[in-house]
Coordinates of C-alpha atoms in Angstrom, one line a residue:
X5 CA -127.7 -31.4 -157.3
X6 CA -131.0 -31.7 -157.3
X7 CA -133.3 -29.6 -159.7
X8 CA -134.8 -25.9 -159.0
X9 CA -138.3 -25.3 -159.5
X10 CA -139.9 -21.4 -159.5
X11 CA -143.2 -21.1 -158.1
X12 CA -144.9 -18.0 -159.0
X13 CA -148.1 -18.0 -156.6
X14 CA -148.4 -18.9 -152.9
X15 CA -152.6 -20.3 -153.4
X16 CA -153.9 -23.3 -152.8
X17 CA -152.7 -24.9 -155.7
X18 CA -149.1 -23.3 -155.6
X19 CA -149.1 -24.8 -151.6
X20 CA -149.9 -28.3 -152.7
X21 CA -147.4 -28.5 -155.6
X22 CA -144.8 -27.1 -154.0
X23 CA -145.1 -29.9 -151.3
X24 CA -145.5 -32.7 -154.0
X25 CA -142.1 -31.1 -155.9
X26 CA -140.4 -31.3 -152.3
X27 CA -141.2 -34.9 -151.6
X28 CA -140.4 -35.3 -154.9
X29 CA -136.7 -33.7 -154.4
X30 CA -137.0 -31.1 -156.2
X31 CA -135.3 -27.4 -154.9
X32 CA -138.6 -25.7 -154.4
X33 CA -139.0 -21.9 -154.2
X34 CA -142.2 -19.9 -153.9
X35 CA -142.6 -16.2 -155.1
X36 CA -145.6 -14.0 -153.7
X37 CA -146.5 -10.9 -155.0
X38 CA -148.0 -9.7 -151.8
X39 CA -146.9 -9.7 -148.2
X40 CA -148.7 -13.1 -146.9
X41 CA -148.7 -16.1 -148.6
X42 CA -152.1 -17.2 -149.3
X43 CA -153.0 -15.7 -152.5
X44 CA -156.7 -15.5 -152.9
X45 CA -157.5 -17.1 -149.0
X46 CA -155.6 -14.3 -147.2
X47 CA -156.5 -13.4 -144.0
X48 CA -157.6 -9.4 -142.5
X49 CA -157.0 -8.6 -139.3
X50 CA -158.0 -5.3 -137.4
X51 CA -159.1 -4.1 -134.3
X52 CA -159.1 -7.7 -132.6
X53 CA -161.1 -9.1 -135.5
X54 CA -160.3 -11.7 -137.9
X55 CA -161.4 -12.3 -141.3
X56 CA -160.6 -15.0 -144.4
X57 CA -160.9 -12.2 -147.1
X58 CA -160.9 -15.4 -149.7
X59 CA -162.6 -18.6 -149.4
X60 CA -164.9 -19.1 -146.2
X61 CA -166.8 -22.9 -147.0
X62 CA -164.7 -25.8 -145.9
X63 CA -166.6 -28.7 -148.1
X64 CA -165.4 -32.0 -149.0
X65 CA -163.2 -33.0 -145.9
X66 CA -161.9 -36.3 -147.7
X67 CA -159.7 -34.4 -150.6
X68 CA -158.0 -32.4 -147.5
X69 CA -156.9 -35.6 -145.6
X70 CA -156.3 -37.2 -148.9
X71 CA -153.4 -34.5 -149.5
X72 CA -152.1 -34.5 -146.0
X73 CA -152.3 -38.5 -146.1
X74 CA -149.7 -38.2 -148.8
X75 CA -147.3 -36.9 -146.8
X76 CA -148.2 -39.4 -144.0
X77 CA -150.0 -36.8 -142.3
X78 CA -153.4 -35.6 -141.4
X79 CA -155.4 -32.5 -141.0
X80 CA -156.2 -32.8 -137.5
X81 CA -151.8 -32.2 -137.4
X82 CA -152.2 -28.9 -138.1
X83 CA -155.2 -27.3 -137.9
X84 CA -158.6 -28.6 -135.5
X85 CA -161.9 -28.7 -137.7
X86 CA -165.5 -28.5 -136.1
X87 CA -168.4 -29.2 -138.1
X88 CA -171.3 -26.6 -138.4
X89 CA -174.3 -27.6 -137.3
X90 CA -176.4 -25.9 -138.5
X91 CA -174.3 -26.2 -141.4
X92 CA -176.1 -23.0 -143.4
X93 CA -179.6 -21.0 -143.4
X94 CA -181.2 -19.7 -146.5
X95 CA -183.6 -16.5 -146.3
X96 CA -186.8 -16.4 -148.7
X97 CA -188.0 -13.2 -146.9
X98 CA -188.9 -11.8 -143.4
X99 CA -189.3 -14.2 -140.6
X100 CA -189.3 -17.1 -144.1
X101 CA -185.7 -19.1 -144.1
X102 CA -184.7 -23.0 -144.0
X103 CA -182.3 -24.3 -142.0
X104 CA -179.9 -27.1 -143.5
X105 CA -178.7 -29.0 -140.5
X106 CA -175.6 -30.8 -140.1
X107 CA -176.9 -34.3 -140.6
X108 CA -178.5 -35.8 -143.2
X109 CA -181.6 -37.5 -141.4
X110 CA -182.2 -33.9 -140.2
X111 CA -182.4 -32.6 -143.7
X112 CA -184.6 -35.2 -144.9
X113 CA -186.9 -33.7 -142.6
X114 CA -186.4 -29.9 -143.0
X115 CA -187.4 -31.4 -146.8
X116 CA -190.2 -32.7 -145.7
X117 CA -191.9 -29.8 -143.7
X118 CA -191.3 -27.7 -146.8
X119 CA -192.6 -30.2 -149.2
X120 CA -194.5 -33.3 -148.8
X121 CA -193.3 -36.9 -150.0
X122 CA -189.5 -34.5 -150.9
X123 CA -187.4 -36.3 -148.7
X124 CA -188.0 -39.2 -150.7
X125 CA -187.0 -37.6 -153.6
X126 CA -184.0 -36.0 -151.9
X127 CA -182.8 -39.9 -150.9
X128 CA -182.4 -40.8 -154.6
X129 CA -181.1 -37.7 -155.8
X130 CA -178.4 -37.3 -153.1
X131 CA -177.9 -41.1 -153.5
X132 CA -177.6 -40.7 -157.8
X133 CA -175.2 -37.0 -156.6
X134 CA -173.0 -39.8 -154.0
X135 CA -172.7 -42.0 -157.1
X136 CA -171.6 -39.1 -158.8
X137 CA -169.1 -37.9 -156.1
X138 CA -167.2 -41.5 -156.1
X139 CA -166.6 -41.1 -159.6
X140 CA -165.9 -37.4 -160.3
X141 CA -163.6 -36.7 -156.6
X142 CA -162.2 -40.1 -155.7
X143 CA -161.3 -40.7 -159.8
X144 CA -162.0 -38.0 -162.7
X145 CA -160.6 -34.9 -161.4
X146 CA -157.1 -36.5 -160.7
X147 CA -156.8 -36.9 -163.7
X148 CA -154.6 -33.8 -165.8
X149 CA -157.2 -32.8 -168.0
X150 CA -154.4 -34.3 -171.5
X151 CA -157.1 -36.0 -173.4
X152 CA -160.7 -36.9 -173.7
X153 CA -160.1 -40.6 -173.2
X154 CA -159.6 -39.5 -169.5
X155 CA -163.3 -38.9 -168.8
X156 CA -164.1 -42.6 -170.6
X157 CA -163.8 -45.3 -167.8
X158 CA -166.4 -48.3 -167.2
X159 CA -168.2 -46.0 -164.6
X160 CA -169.1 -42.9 -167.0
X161 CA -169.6 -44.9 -170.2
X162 CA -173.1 -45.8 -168.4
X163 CA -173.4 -42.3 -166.9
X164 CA -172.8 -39.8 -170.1
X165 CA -176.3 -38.8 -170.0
X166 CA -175.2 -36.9 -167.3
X167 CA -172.9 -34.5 -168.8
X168 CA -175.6 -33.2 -171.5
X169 CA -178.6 -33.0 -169.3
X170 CA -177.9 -30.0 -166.9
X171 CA -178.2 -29.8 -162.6
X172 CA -181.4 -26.8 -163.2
X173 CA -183.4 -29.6 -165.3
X174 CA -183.1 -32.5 -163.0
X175 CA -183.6 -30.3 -160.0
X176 CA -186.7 -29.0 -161.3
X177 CA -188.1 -32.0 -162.5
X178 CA -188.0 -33.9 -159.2
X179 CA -189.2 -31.1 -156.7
X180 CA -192.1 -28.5 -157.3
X181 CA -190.9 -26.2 -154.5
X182 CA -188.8 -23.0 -155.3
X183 CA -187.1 -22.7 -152.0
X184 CA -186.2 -26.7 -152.3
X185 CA -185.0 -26.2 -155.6
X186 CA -182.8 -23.2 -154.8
X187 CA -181.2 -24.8 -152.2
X188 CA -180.3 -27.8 -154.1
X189 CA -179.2 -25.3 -157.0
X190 CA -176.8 -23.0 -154.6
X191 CA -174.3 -25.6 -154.6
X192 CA -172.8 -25.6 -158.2
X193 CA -172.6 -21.9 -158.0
X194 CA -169.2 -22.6 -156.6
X195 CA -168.0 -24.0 -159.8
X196 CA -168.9 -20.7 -161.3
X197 CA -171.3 -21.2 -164.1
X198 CA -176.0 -20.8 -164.1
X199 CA -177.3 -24.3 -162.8
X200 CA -178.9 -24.1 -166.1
X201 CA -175.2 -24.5 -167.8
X202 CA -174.1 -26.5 -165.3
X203 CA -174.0 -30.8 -166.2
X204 CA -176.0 -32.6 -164.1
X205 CA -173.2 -34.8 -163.6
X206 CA -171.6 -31.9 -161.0
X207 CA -174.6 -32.9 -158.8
X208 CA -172.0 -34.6 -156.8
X209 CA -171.7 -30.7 -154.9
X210 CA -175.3 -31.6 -153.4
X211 CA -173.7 -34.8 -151.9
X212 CA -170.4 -32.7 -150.6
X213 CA -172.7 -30.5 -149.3
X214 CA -175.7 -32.6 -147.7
X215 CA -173.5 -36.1 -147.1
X216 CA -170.9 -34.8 -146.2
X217 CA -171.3 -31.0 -144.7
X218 CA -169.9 -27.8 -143.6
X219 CA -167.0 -27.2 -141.9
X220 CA -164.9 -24.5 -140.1
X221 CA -161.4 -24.4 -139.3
X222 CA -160.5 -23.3 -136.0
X223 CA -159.4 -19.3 -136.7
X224 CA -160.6 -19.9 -140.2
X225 CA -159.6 -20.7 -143.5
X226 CA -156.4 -19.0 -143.5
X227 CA -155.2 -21.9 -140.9
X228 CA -155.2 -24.1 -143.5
X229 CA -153.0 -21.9 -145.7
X230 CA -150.6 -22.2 -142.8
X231 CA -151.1 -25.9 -142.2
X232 CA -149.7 -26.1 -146.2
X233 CA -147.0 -24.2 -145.3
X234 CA -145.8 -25.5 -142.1
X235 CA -145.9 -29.2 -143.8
X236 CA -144.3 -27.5 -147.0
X237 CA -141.5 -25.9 -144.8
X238 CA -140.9 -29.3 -143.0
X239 CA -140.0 -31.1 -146.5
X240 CA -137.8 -27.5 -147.2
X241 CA -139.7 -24.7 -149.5
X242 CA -138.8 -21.6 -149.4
X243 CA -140.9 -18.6 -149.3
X244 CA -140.5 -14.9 -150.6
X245 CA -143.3 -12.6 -150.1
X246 CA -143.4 -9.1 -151.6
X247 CA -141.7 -10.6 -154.9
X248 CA -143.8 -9.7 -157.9
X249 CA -142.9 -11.6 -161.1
X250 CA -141.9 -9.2 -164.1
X251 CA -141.0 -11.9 -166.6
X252 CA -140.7 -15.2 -167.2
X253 CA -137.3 -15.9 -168.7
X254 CA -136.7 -18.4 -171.5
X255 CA -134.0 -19.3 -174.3
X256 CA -134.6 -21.3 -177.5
X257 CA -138.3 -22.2 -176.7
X258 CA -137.4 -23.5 -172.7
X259 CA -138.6 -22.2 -169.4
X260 CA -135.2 -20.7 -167.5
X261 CA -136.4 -18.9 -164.2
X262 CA -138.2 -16.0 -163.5
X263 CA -137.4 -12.5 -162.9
X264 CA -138.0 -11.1 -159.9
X265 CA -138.5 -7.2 -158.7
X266 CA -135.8 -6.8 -161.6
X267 CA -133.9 -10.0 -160.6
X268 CA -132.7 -13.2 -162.1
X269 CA -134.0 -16.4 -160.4
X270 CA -132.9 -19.2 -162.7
X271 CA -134.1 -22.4 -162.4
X272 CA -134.7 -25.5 -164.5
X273 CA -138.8 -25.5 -164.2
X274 CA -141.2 -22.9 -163.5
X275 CA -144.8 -23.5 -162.4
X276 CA -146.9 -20.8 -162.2
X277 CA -150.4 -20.8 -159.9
X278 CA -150.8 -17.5 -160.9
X279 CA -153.8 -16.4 -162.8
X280 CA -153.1 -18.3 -166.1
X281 CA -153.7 -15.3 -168.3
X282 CA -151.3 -13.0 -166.2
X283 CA -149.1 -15.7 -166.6
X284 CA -149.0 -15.8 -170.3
X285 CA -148.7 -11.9 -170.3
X286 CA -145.1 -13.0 -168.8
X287 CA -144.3 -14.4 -171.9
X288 CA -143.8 -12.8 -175.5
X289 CA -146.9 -13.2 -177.8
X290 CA -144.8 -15.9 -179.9
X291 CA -144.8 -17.8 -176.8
X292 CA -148.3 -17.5 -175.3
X293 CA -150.7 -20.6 -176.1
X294 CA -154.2 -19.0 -175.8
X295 CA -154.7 -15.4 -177.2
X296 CA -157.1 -12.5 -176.1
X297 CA -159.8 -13.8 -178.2
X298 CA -159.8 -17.0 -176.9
X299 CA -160.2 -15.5 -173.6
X300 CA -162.6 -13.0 -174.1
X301 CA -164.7 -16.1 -175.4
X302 CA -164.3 -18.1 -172.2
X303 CA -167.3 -18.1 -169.4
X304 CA -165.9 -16.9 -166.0
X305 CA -167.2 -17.2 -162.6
X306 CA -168.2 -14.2 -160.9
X307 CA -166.0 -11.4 -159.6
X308 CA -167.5 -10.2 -156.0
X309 CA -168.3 -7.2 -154.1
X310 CA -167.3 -8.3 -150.1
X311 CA -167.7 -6.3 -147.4
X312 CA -165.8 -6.9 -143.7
X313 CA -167.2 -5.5 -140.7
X314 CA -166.6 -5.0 -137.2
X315 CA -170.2 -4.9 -135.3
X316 CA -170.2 -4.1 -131.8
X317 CA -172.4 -6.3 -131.1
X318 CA -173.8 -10.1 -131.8
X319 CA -176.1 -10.4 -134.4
X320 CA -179.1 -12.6 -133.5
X321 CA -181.4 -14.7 -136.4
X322 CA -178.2 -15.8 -138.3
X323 CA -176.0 -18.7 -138.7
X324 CA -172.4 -18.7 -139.9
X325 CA -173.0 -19.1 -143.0
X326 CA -176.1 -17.5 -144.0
X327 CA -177.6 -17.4 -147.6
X328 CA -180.1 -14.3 -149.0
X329 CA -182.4 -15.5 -151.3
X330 CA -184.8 -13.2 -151.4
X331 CA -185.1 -11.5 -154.6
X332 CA -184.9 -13.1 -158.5
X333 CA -182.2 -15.8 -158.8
X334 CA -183.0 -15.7 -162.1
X335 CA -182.5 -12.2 -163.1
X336 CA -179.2 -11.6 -160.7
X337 CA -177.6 -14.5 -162.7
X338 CA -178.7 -12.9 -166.1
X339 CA -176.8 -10.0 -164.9
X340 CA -173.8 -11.8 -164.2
X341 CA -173.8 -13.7 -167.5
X342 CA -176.1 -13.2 -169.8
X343 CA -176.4 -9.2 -170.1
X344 CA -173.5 -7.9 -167.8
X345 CA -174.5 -5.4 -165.2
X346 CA -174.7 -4.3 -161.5
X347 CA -177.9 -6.3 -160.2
X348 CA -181.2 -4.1 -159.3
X349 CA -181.7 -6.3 -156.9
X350 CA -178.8 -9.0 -155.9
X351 CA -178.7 -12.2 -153.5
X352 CA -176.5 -12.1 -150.7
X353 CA -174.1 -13.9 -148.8
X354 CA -173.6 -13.7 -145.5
X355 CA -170.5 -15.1 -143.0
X356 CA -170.3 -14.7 -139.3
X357 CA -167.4 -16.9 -138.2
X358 CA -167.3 -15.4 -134.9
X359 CA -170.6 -17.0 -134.1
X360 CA -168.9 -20.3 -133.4
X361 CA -165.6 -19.4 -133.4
X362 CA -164.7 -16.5 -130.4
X363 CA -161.1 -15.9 -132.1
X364 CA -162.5 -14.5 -134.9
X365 CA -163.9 -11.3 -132.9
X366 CA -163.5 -9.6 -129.4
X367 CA -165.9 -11.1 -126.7
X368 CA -169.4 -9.6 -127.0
X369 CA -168.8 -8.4 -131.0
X370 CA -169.3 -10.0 -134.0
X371 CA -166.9 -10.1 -137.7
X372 CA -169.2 -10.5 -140.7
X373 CA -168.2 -11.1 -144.1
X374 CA -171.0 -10.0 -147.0
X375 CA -170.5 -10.9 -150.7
X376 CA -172.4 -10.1 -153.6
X377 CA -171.6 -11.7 -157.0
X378 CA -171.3 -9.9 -159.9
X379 CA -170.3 -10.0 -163.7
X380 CA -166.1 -9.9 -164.2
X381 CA -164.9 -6.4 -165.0
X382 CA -167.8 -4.2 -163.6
X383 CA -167.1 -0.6 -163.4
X384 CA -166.0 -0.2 -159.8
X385 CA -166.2 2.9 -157.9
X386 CA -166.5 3.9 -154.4
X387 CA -169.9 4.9 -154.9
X388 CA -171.1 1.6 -156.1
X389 CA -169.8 -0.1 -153.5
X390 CA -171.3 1.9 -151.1
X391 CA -174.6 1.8 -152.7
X392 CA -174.8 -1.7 -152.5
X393 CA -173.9 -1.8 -148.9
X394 CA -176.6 0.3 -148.2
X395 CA -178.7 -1.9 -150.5
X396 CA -177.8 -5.2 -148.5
X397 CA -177.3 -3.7 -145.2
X398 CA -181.0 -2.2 -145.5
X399 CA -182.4 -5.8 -146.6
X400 CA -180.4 -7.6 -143.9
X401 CA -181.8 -5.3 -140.9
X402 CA -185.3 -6.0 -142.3
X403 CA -185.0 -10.0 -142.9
X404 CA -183.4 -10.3 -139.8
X405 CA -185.7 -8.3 -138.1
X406 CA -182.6 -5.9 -135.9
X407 CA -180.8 -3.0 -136.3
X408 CA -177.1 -2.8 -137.2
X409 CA -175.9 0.6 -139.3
X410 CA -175.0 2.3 -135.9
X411 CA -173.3 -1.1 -134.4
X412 CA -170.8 -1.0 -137.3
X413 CA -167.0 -0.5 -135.7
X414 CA -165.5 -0.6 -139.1
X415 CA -166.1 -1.5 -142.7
X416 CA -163.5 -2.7 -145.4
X417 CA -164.5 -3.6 -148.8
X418 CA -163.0 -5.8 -151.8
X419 CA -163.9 -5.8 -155.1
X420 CA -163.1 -6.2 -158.9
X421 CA -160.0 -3.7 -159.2
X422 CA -158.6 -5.3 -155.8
X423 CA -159.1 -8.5 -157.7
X424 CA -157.1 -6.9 -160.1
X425 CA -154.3 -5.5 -158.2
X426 CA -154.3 -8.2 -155.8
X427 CA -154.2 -10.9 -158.1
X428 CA -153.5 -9.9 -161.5
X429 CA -156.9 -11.5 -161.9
X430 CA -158.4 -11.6 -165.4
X431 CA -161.2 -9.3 -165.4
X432 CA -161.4 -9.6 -161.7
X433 CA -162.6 -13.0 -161.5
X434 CA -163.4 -14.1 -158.6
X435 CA -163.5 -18.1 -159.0
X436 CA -161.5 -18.4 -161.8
X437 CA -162.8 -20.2 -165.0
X438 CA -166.5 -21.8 -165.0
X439 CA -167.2 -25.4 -165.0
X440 CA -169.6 -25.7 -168.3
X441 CA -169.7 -28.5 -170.6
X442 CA -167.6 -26.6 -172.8
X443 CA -164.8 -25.7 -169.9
X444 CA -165.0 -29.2 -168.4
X445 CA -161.4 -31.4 -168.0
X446 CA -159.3 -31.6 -171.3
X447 CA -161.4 -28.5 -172.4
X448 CA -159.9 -26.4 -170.1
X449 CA -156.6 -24.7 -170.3
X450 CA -153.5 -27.1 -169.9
X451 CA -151.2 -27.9 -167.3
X452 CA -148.1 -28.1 -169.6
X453 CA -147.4 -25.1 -172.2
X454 CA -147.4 -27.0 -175.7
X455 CA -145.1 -23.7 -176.4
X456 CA -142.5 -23.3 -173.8
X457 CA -140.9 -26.5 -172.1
X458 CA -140.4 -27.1 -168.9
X459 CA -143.1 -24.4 -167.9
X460 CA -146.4 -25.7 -166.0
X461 CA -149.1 -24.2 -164.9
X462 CA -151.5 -24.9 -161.5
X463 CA -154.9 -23.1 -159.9
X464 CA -158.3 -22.5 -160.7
X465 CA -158.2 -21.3 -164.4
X466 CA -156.9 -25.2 -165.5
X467 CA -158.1 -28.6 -164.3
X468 CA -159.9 -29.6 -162.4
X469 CA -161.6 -26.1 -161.9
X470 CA -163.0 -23.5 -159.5
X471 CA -163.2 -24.0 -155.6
X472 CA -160.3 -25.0 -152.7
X473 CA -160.4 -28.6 -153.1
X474 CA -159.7 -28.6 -156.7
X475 CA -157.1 -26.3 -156.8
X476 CA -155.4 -28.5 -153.9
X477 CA -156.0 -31.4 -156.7
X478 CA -154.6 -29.1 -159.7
X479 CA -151.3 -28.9 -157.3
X480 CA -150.8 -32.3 -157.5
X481 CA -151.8 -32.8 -161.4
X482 CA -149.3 -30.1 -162.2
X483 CA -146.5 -32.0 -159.9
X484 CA -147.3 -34.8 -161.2
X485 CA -146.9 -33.9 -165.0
X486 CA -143.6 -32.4 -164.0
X487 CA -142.4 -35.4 -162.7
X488 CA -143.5 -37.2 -165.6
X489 CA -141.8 -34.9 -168.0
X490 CA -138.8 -34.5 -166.1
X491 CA -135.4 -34.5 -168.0
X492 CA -132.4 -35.5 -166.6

């Protein structure tokens, strides 16, 4: 009989392991706290409208087919991609934004209007982030994060200047414009950490997003979720939604199964994509490899404040994805890491997927997603978070130059004790664990217990980190070890 594996998680990273395990022929089941698989990239639908309440930016193209490609598949079998063009616009202030088209030449150009002799500039530093890219996606970050030695290889020994010079410094030393140097700093604020903390070596996020764009999935992000789980159906998962995990069973030091709404599942491995320190809480203390202090010491992405919203009408001055940069970078991320606080005055994010996607809202309407980062485990009270949609709403009617408060069909909101609830989140995180020097590869919490055997873990709290890609990456690290560990 073949071996059972336990998956507690249904996210990216639990998807792409469970498929891996399959292949592998391992019996592979799935446990999902709440009612749609998906974890963090569920979807919200209401009223006609349709909305990915988790991740909305489909970057780095190549590490999806690479995943369906090892199944002999492709993307293109399960879900059809279109790639934005314009692939983003950034607001500075009224009637003031840059569009970043969807091909490069173009944004050579937009460069240049903004600054002379900066596209130029922007050739060798996207070139030096492409160099980047072709070591850290197509190499580093398949590998499982076990030792140091991993990040030595002939092509970083001559780049390790890199990792202690950080992406802030080398933006700002090669272009003298603040909105250029935003725009090439917006980027690694996906792996969670200040540009300032942030290894210039992770650069390679300007070439993902400037090499090789933005995308959308037709009907969104959540189509991918069900791409994974179509595929991981095929090679026979099973799926059980509305099956919270109480414990994680062992016996002398070994992983048995988990137990489930008061029920036994045994099995010989578990793998949990579950928020890693939820998962540990599943354990006794004895058994747990990282305690609360070592936590608390950790840097974590942001949690967020989103906001999604029926508008009768469509909004005009926007792009899908639309960025709000109009008030102090520097003091919103000083509120998120360095004195933690709701922000006076915060950037903005801004989704409308219905602007070139008509299934995501009824003809003639628009669905808008709105996000606000913030510091993990804010107070988080109704009237904050209607505060702040008055805040944003008011700035975005005024940028934008149009009226919207009285166009709003409905309004649903998410924030850090939804993180909390939803996803047993630690602190309500948002993006899991940051990418710093210090949280980079081996540094970051393992794969494998060193406590309990047979117990893995998978998502974005170990390697390689933060974002959808990786955590489709940290599936197959975690499959991988298991296979390599695998007792007969």
């Amino acid at each position: 009989m073949p071996q059972k594996i336990n998956i507690i998680g249904s996210g990216f990273s639990s998807l792409a392991a469970s498929c891996y395990l399959a292949k592998a022929g391992y019996e592979v089941e799935v446990f999902e706290k709440n009612a749609s698989i998906g974890g963090r990239a569920r979807q919200l639908k209401k009223d006609g409208f349709t909305f990915d309440i988790g991740p909305t930016w489909y970057w780095m193209p190549d590490v999806f087919e690479r995943f369906f490609s090892d199944f002999n598949k492709s993307a293109s079998e399960y879900y059809k991609l279109n790639k934005l063009d314009p692939a983003y616009q950034v607001y500075f202030g009224e009637n003031d934004s840059v569009i970043i088209p969807g091909s490069l030449e173009e944004i050579y150009q937009n460069f240049e209007n903004v600054e002379k002799g900066s596209s130029d500039k922007l050739k060798k530093f996207i070139k030096k982030a492409k160099d980047n890219y072709d070591i850290a996606i197509k190499d580093l970050v398949y590998r499982p994060g076990i030792t140091p030695v991993e990040l030595v290889t002939p092509a970083t020994a001559t780049r390790m200047s890199r990792f202690f010079t950080n992406i802030s410094s080398e933006v700002r030393k090669e272009f003298s414009n603040e909105k250029l140097r935003k725009i090439l700093e917006f980027p690694v604020l996906f792996l969670g950490a200040k540009p300032s903390d942030t290894p210039a070596f992770y650069s390679f996020m300007n070439y993902a997003d400037f090499g090789l764009g933005t995308w959308h999935p037709e009907g969104g992000m959540y189509k991918v979720i069900e791409g994974i789980q179509k595929l991981a159906e095929s090679l026979g998962v099973k799926f059980q939604v509305n099956s919270p995990v109480d414990t994680i069973i062992t016996e002398n030091g070994t992983a048995k199964g988990i137990t489930v709404n008061g029920i036994d599942h045994l099995s010989n491995i578990v793998l949990s994509g579950a928020d890693y320190h939820h998962s540990e809480s599943l354990l006794s203390k004895k058994e747990r490899q990282y305690s609360e202090k070592y936590w608390k010491k950790k840097t974590f992405a942001p949690s967020s404040l989103l906001f999604y919203i029926g508008f009768d009408k469509k909004i005009k001055n926007v792009s899908h994805h639309t960025l709000f940069f109009d008030s102090s970078f520097e003091d919103h991320a000083k509120d998120i890491y360095d004195d933690p606080k709701w922000p006076e005055n915060p950037l903005f994010y801004a989704s409308f997927p219905s602007i070139t996607d008509g299934s995501c809202a009824p003809e003639g309407k628009e669905a808008g997603i709105f996000l606000i980062p913030l510091a993990p485990d804010l107070e988080d009270t109704e009237d904050l978070r209607e505060h702040y949609f008055n805040l944003i709403i008011d700035r975005f009617e005024k940028i934008t130059d149009q009226k919207l408060k009285s166009n709003i069909i409905f309004k649903e909101s998410f924030c850090v004790k939804d993180f909390k609830e939803d996803y047993n989140s630690y602190k309500g995180n948002a993006y899991g664990m940051a990418n710093t020097l210090f949280q980079t590869a081996f540094l970051r919490p393992k794969l494998k217990s060193k406590k309990v055997d047979q117990l893995y873990f998978t998502g974005q709290l170990t390697v390689p980190g933060p974002g959808v890609p990786p955590s489709l990456i940290s599936g197959k690290l975690a499959a991988g070890l298991i296979e390599k560990y695998k007792k007969n």
